Coordinates of C-alpha atoms in Angstrom, one line a residue:
X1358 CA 94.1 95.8 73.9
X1359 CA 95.9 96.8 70.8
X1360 CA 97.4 93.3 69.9
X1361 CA 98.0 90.4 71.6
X1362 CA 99.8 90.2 74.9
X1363 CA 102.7 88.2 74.1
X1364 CA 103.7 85.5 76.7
X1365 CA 106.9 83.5 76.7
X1366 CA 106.4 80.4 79.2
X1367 CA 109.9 79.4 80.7
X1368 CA 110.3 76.3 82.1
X1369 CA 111.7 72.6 81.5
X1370 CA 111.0 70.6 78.3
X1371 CA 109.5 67.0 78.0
X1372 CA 113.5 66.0 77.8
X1373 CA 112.9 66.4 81.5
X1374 CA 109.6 64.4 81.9
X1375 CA 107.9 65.3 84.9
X1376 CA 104.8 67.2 86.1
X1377 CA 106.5 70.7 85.3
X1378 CA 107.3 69.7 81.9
X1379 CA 103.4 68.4 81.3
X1380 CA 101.8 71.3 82.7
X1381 CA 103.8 73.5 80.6
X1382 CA 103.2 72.0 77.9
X1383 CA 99.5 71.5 78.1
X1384 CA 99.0 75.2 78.9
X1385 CA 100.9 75.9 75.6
X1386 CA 98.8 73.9 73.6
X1387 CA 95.7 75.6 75.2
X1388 CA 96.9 79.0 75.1
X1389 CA 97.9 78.8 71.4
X1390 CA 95.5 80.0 69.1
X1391 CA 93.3 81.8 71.7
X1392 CA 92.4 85.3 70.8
X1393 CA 94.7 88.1 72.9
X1394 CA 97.5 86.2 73.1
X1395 CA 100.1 84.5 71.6
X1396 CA 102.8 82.2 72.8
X1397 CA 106.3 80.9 72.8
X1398 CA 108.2 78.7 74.7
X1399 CA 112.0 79.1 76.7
X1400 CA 113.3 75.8 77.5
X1401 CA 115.1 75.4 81.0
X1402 CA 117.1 72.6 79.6
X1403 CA 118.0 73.7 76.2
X1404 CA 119.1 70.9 73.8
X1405 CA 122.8 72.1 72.6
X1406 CA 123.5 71.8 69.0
X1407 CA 126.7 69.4 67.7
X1408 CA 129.5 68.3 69.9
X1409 CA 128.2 70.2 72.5
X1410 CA 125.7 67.7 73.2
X1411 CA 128.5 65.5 74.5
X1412 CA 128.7 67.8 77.3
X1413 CA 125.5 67.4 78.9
X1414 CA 126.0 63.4 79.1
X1415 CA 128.9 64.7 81.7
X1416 CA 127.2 64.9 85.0
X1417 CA 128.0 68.5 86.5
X1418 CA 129.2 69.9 83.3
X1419 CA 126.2 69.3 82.3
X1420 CA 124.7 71.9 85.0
X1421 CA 127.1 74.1 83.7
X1422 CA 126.6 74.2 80.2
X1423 CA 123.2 74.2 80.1
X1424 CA 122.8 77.0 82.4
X1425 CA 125.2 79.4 80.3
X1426 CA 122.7 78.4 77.3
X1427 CA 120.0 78.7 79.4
X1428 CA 120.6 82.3 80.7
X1429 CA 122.0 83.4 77.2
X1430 CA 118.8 82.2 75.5
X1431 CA 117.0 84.4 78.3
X1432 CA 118.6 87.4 77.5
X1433 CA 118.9 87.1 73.6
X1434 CA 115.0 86.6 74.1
X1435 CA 113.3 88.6 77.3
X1436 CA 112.9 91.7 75.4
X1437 CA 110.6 90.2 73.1
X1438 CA 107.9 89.4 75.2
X1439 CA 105.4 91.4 77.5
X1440 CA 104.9 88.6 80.5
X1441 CA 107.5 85.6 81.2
X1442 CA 105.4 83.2 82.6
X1443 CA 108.0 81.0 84.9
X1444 CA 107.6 77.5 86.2
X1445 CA 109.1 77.0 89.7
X1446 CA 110.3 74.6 91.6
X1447 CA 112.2 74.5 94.9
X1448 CA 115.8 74.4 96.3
X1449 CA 119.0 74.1 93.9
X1450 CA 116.0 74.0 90.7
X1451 CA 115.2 77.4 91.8
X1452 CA 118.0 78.6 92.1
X1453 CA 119.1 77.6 88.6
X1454 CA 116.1 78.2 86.7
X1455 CA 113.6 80.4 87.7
X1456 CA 115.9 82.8 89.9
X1457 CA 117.4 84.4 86.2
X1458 CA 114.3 84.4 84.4
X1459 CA 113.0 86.5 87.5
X1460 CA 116.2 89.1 87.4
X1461 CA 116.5 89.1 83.8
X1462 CA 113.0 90.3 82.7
X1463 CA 112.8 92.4 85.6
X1464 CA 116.1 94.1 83.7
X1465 CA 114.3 94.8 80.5
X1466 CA 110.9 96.1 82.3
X1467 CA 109.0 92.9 82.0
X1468 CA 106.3 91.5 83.8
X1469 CA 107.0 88.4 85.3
X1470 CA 104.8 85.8 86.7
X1471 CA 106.1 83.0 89.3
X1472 CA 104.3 80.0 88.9
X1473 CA 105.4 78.2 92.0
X1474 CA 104.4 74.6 91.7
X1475 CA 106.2 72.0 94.1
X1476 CA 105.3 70.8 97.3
X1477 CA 108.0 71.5 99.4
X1478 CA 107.6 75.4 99.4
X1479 CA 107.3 75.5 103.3
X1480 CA 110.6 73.2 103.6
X1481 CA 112.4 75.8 100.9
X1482 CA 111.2 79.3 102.4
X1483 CA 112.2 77.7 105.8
X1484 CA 115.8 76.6 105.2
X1485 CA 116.4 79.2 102.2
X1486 CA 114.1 82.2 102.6
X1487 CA 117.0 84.6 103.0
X1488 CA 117.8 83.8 99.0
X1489 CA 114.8 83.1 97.8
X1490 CA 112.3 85.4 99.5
X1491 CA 113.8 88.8 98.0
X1492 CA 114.2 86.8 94.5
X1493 CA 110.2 85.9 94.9
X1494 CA 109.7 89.8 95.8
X1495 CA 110.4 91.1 92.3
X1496 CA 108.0 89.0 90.7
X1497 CA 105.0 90.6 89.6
X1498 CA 103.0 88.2 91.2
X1499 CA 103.1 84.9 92.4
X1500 CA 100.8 82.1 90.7
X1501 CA 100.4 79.0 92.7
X1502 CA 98.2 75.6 91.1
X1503 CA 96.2 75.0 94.6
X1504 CA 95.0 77.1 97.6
X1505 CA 97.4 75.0 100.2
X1506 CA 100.3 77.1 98.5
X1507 CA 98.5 80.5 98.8
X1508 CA 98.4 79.9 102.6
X1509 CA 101.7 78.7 102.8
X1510 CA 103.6 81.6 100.9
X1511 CA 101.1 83.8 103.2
X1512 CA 103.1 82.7 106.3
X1513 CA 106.0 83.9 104.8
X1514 CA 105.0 87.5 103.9
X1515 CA 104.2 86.9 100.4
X1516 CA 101.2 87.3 98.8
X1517 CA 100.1 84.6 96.0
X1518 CA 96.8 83.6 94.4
X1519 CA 95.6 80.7 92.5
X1520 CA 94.6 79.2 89.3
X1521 CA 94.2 75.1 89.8
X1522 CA 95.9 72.5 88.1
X1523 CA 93.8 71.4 84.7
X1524 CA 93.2 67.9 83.2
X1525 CA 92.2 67.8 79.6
X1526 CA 89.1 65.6 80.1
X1527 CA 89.1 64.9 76.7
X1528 CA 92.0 62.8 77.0
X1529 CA 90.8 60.2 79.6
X1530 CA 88.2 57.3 78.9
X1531 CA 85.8 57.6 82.0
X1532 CA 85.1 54.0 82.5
X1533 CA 83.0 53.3 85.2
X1534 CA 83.7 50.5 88.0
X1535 CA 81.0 49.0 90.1
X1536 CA 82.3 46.2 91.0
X1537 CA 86.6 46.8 91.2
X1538 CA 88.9 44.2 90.3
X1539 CA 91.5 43.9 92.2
X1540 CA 94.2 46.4 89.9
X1541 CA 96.0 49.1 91.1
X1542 CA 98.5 51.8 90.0
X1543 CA 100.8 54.0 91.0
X1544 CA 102.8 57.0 88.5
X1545 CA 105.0 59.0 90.3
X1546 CA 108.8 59.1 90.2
X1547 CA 111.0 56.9 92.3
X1548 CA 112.4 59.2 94.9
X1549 CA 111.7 59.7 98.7
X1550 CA 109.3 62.7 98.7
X1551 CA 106.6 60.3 96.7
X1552 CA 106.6 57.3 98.9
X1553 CA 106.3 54.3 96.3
X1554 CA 107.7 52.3 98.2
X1555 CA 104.8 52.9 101.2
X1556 CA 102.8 52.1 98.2
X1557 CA 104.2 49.0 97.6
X1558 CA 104.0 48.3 101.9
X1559 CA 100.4 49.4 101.5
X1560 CA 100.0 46.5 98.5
X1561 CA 101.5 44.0 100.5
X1562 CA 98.5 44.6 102.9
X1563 CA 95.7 44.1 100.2
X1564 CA 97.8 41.1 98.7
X1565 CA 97.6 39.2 102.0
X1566 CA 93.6 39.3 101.8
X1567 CA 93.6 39.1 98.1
X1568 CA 96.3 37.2 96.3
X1569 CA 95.3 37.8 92.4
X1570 CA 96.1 41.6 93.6
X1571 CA 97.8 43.6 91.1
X1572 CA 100.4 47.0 90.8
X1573 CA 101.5 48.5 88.2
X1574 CA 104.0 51.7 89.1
X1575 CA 104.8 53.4 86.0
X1576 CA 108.5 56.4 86.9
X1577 CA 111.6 55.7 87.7
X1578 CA 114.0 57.4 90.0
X1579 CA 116.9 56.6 92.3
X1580 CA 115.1 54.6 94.5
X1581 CA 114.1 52.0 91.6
X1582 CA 116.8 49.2 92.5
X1583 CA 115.8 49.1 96.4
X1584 CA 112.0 49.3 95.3
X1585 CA 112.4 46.2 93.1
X1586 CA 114.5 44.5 96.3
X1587 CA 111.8 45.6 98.7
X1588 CA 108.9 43.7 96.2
X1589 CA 111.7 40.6 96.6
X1590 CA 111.8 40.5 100.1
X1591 CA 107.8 41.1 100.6
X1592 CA 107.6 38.3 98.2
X1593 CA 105.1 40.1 96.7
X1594 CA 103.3 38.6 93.1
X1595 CA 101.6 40.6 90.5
X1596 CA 104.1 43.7 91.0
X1597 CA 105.1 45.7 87.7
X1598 CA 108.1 48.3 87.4
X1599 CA 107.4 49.4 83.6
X1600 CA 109.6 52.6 83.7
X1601 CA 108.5 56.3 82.4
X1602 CA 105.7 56.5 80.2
X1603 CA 105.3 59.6 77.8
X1604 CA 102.5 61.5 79.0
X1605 CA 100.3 60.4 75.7
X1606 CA 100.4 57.0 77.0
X1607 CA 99.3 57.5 80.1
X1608 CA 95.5 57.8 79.9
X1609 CA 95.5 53.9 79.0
X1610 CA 97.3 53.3 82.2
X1611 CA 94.6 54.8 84.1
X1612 CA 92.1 53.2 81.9
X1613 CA 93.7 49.6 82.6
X1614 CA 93.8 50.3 86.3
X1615 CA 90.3 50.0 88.9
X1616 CA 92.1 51.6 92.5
X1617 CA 95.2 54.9 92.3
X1618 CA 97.3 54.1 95.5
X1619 CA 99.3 57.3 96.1
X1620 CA 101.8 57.6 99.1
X1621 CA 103.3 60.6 98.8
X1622 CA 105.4 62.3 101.8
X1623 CA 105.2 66.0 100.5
X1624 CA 103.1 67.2 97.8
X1625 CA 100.9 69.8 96.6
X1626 CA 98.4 69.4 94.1
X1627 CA 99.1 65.9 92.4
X1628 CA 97.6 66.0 88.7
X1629 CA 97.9 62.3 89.0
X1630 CA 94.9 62.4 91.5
X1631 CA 92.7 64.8 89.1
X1632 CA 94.0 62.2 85.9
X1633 CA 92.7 59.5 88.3
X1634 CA 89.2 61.2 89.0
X1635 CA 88.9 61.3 85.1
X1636 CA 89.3 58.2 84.1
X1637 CA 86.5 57.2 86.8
X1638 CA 89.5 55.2 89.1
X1639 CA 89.1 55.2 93.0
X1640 CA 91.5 57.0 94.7
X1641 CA 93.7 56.5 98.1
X1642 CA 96.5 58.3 99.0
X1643 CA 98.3 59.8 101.8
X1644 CA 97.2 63.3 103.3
X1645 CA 100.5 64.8 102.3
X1646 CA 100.2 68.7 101.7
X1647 CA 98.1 70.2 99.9
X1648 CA 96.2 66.9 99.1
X1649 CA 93.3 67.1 101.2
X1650 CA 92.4 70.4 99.0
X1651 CA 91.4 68.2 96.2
X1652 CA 90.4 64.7 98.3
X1653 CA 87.7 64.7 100.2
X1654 CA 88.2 61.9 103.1
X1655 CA 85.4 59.4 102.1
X1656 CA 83.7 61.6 99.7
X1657 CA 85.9 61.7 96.7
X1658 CA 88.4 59.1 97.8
X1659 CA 90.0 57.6 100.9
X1660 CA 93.3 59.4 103.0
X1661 CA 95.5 57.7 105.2
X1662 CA 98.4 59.9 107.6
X1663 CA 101.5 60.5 105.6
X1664 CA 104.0 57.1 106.4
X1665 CA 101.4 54.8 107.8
X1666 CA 101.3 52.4 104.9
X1667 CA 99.2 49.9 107.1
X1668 CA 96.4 52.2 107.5
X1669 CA 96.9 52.7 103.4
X1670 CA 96.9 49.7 102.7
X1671 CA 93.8 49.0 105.0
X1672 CA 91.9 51.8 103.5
X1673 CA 92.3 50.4 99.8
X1674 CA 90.6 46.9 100.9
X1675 CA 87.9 48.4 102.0
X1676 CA 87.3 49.3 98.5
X1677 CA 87.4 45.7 97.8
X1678 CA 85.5 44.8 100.3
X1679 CA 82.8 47.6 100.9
X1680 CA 80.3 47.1 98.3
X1681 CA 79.4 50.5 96.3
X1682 CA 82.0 52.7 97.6
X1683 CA 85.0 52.4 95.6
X1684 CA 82.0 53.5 93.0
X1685 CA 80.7 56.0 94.6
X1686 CA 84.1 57.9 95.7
X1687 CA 85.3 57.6 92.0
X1688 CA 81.8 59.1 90.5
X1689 CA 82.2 61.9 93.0
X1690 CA 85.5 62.5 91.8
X1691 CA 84.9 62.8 88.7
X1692 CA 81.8 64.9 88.8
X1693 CA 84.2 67.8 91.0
X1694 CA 86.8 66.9 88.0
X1695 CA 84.3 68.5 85.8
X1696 CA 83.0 70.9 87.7
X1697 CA 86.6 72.3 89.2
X1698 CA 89.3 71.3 86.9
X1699 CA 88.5 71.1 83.4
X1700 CA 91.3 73.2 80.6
X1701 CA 88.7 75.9 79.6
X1702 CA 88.3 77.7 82.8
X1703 CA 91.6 77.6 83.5
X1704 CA 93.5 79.1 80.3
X1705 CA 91.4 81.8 80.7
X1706 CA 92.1 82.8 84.0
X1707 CA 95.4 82.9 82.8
X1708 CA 94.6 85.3 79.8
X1709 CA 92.7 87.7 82.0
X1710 CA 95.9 87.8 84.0
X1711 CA 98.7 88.3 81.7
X1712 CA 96.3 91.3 80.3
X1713 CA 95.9 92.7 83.5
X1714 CA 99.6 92.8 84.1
X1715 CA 100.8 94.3 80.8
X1716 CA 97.4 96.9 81.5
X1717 CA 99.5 97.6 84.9
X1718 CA 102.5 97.7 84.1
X1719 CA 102.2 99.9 81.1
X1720 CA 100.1 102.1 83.6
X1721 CA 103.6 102.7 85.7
X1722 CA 105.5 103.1 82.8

């Protein structure tokens, strides 16, 4: 092509820090300085300047504000690009977010790519398709980060393809466990869809067989005060809440930590579980979603039915207790982290595709 294809990604800012946020982020970082494109960023949750700031401390004025800044940053800036590369998640967040980002490069002839990222997609389409399905429709096309979202946006019509998750390997000390100690860790927020506190159920399990247990759960969340009740009344020891951790912390969690215990309810493609595979730590989780896309049941880590903490719990003993296999599981892991999930191959996937849209949609121009 003549010059680069210029690609504005759209979607939340580490003010808001959650996996969105990261995986944005990252993908900038990757993308910049790659030859054929160049990109820019369009924050979701726009910091306003001055006194205006006081208004987003005001919960639902805050919605309001910083969507009329939101949207009137999308139109000062639309024009300027050739793809707008949108994160999405589901219900009133796409609604707010992605749904004018959508409309408003369509309006100025843009291609527009919607990367559809949360777990509950089936839940949204289901309860909301008559909004969002004609929305999703006048996207060029639809990006998803796992194969479990491809099938599920195929039940509903829509046709979707996908480029996986990435974990910057580089990042992560692989440390190798052959014998586990007794540490776990748990990093996603505290709110239903995730489960913590089947995670901390599960704990109570492997604390009963072996008290010098630990678990650390790094997030927060509404659900942090009856968490920290639920640990009381367990009288479980050894239990740390230690709130959000920026995301360049995070690798010395892992590294600190021998088993992940994941209980998730609904999910898709946990970049937890990938980080986890890096840094050489065991894995057990919950078969939420798209999960058993990127677990293999007692190949690269253990799976237990979504709400049966017992069986969790059970399941990360025997990685106490079962000589060589919490090794083994975590080396396979991180061998298919390599092989399937490393940055490179992924950005440019994403370069070959923002060329071939601006190659087709100059060609129907």
């Amino acid at each position: 092509m003549s010059r680069p294809v210029r690609v504005c990604l759209v979607g939340p800012s580490l003010d808001i820090l959650g996996g969105q946020a990261v995986a944005a982020e990252r993908l900038r970082q990757r993308l910049q300085g790659l030859d054929g494109v160049t990109v820019d960023f369009l924050a979701v949750n726009p910091r306003l300047p001055g006194p205006l700031r006081l208004m987003q401390r005001v919960k639902y004025l805050r919605t309001v504000v910083t969507s009329i800044a939101y949207v009137t940053s999308l139109l000062l800036r639309a024009w300027r690009y050739d793809v707008l590369h949108v994160f999405s998640a589901s219900y009133w967040s796409f609604l707010l977010a992605p749904t004018p980002a959508i409309l408003i490069g369509r309006l100025f002839g843009r291609a527009v790519i919607l990367n559809y990222r949360s777990g509950e997609a089936d839940d949204h389409l289901t309860r909301h398709g008559k909004v969002a399905l004609p929305v999703m429709r006048l996207a060029s096309v639809i990006v998803t980060p796992s194969d479990y979202l491809v099938e599920v946006f195929a039940r509903f019509g829509l046709p979707a393809r996908a480029i996986l998750n990435f974990v910057e390997m580089e990042r992560f000390h692989h440390r190798e466990r052959r014998t586990p100690c007794p540490r776990f860790f748990s990093n996603r927020n505290f709110e239903t869809l995730y489960g913590v506190d089947d995670v901390i159920r599960a704990f109570g399990v492997v604390q009963a067989s072996v008290p010098a247990a630990e678990l650390t759960l790094v997030g927060d969340g509404s659900e942090r005060p009856m968490l920290e009740r639920l640990v009381r009344e367990l009288g479980l020891r050894n239990v740390r809440l230690v709130g959000r951790v920026a995301p360049s912390d995070m690798p010395a969690q892992y590294e600190a930590a021998d088993i992940y215990l994941n209980a998730s309810r609904i999910d898709n493609m946990p970049q937890s579980i990938l980080e986890a595979y890096a840094s050489g730590t065991a894995v057990v989780t919950t078969d939420a979603g798209g999960i058993p896309f990127i677990v293999r049941q007692e190949q690269t880590g253990l799976m237990a039915p979504v709400g049966d903490w017992k069986a969790l719990g059970e399941a990360a003993l025997r990685l106490l207790t079962e000589p060589g296999l919490a090794f083994r599981l975590a080396s396979a892991g991180f061998r298919e982290c390599e092989a399937k999930y490393s940055g490179e191959a992924n950005v440019l996937q994403w370069r070959a595709l923002y060329q071939s849209l601006v190659q087709r949609e100059r060609s129907a121009a």
